[in-house]
């Protein structure tokens, strides 16, 4: 054996196959997304009456929705915390913490006393646990992308970066399925009395599955190289803004469409379709579910395409396509029959999914390995926090315009344009090297 082999070539050969690592990462991300989004389905029906009953029907519902928002607001803080851990302690160890914290917090929600049982104690604990969930999710996405990409070679890196992206639709579909099954199996009184606890308690056995899968994953050869060369950054959150400010802005803008379109299509458009266009909730739920199931096929396909032409170009084409179909899509939605509704939601979902599927690969190429976890996590979390306000802003625009048919299109077009420009700027930059020990591949871009 040649003792002078470069450090970025040898470790990869001794680690677990990249395909198995990527799929294990996806399963863990799916279960964490399931834990997080499960709360959204149950909050509108149970959180208000069970924990905030003295506030009245309207007040309790409003606070229940705020408990959803608070988890998004704290995500950047979680990104800073777990980003630091990921760049200092390792990708694998940090992902064990994120999934562990999420699973325990979700399970504890199922054990909380209601207002009738313990007064405001349960409500305060609920808010605290939602904050813990948000902190955990802030560190999950960046780590799941890196554990997949840093185990793979450069040729397939863009494809493996897309696999963890399946976690969000899988988690969303699972949480919706649990909600539907529970409402079918249990009478409304039993569901409100004790049945609502069961989905949250499911998080505990699912946590065991997640931990097992992640314990089977070895640390990435890239991080091992960073440690071996003594290049761990002391304060990666500060370094990433000092050394790559432009890359941070590009990453945040590139993430906006993939995340924001989900909030617009699956939250606001569903409500808009029922309240203003006269669709039934069941029709819209079926249409969005079909779109989510389709993502299970399109995300890997777009990841494979990104391996051929580059992740930034796939994000660019997704943003451009979304921009072009935005206003025709919402115009047709006014007159849609159910088949046209499904087709509209599918088309409106596929093109933003291009930007979503290739996002991890785009971000991976923007940052050096010694502060990459922090950079990916914070950029994604900040974009997610901004996207959390998309339904509210769209509603306010609708109110101001008398719910003109084009008002959701304005918001989607703005997000598409921001991501389009960001992706174009990303195509102009050379990918960062895997290891600083290969200085000839280093990028001079800042």
XYZ file of N, CA and C in Angstrom, residues 28-29 32 35 78-79 81-83 85-86 91-106 132-133 135-144 207 210-211 214 373 377:
135
model
N -34.102 8.486 9.377
C -34.024 9.267 10.598
C -34.661 10.631 10.448
N -34.414 11.287 9.317
C -35.007 12.598 9.059
C -36.519 12.492 8.912
N -37.993 12.226 12.364
C -37.938 13.507 13.070
C -38.962 14.478 12.489
N -42.356 13.555 13.858
C -42.556 14.084 15.208
C -42.958 15.552 15.167
N -31.339 26.808 17.283
C -30.941 25.405 17.241
C -29.867 25.147 16.205
N -29.950 25.873 15.088
C -28.939 25.720 14.045
C -27.562 26.163 14.543
N -26.562 26.222 17.746
C -26.126 25.274 18.783
C -25.638 23.964 18.172
N -26.479 23.325 17.365
C -26.112 22.027 16.815
C -25.102 22.165 15.668
N -25.096 23.325 15.001
C -24.058 23.566 14.005
C -22.680 23.581 14.643
N -21.887 22.022 17.410
C -21.582 20.638 17.767
C -21.160 19.836 16.537
N -21.853 20.036 15.413
C -21.535 19.287 14.203
C -20.156 19.577 13.660
N -20.455 15.006 12.762
C -21.798 14.950 12.181
C -22.642 13.858 12.849
N -22.069 12.681 13.004
C -22.817 11.545 13.535
C -23.271 11.786 14.971
N -22.370 12.238 15.826
C -22.719 12.468 17.226
C -23.820 13.514 17.355
N -23.749 14.557 16.530
C -24.749 15.622 16.598
C -26.112 15.133 16.152
N -26.150 14.300 15.107
C -27.425 13.761 14.645
C -28.056 12.832 15.668
N -27.245 12.144 16.452
C -27.791 11.346 17.548
C -28.474 12.250 18.577
N -27.886 13.402 18.829
C -28.483 14.344 19.767
C -29.780 14.936 19.211
N -29.786 15.345 17.938
C -30.983 15.996 17.392
C -32.179 15.049 17.403
N -31.974 13.809 16.950
C -33.101 12.881 16.907
C -33.509 12.466 18.320
N -32.550 12.359 19.238
C -32.875 12.016 20.611
C -33.690 13.089 21.298
N -33.268 14.341 21.136
C -33.988 15.459 21.741
C -35.404 15.563 21.169
N -35.533 15.431 19.849
C -36.855 15.515 19.227
C -37.770 14.388 19.712
N -37.258 13.157 19.730
C -38.081 12.023 20.132
C -38.558 12.129 21.565
N -37.677 12.516 22.481
C -38.058 12.638 23.889
C -39.068 13.770 24.071
N -38.823 14.912 23.427
C -39.745 16.047 23.558
C -41.130 15.686 23.042
N -41.191 15.000 21.893
C -42.486 14.613 21.330
C -43.199 13.617 22.232
N -38.147 23.151 22.449
C -37.137 22.098 22.345
C -37.215 21.419 20.980
N -38.429 21.137 20.490
C -38.589 20.542 19.166
C -37.991 21.434 18.088
N -35.637 23.725 18.393
C -34.182 23.728 18.502
C -33.599 22.474 17.850
N -34.208 21.332 18.101
C -33.721 20.083 17.532
C -33.771 20.100 16.016
N -34.909 20.543 15.467
C -35.048 20.537 14.012
C -34.081 21.508 13.357
N -33.674 22.545 14.098
C -32.709 23.488 13.558
C -31.368 22.857 13.228
N -31.028 21.770 13.909
C -29.753 21.106 13.648
C -29.856 19.842 12.834
N -31.077 19.428 12.488
C -31.273 18.146 11.821
C -30.923 18.196 10.336
N -31.426 19.189 9.626
C -31.323 19.181 8.167
C -29.877 19.219 7.696
N -29.096 20.158 8.231
C -27.706 20.270 7.796
C -26.925 19.000 8.038
N -27.149 18.376 9.199
C -26.441 17.140 9.509
C -26.839 15.991 8.612
N -28.135 15.881 8.304
C -28.586 14.776 7.456
C -28.028 14.905 6.042
N -38.194 6.587 18.160
C -36.879 7.102 18.562
C -35.863 5.980 18.627
N -34.753 5.224 15.154
C -33.875 6.271 14.637
C -32.474 6.175 15.218
N -32.408 5.962 16.530
C -31.095 5.868 17.167
C -30.323 4.656 16.658
N -28.929 5.400 13.180
C -27.832 6.361 13.180
C -26.597 5.834 13.896
N -21.293 22.447 8.562
C -22.499 22.080 9.317
C -23.216 23.340 9.800
N -26.909 24.566 8.309
C -28.001 24.564 9.291
C -28.599 25.952 9.466
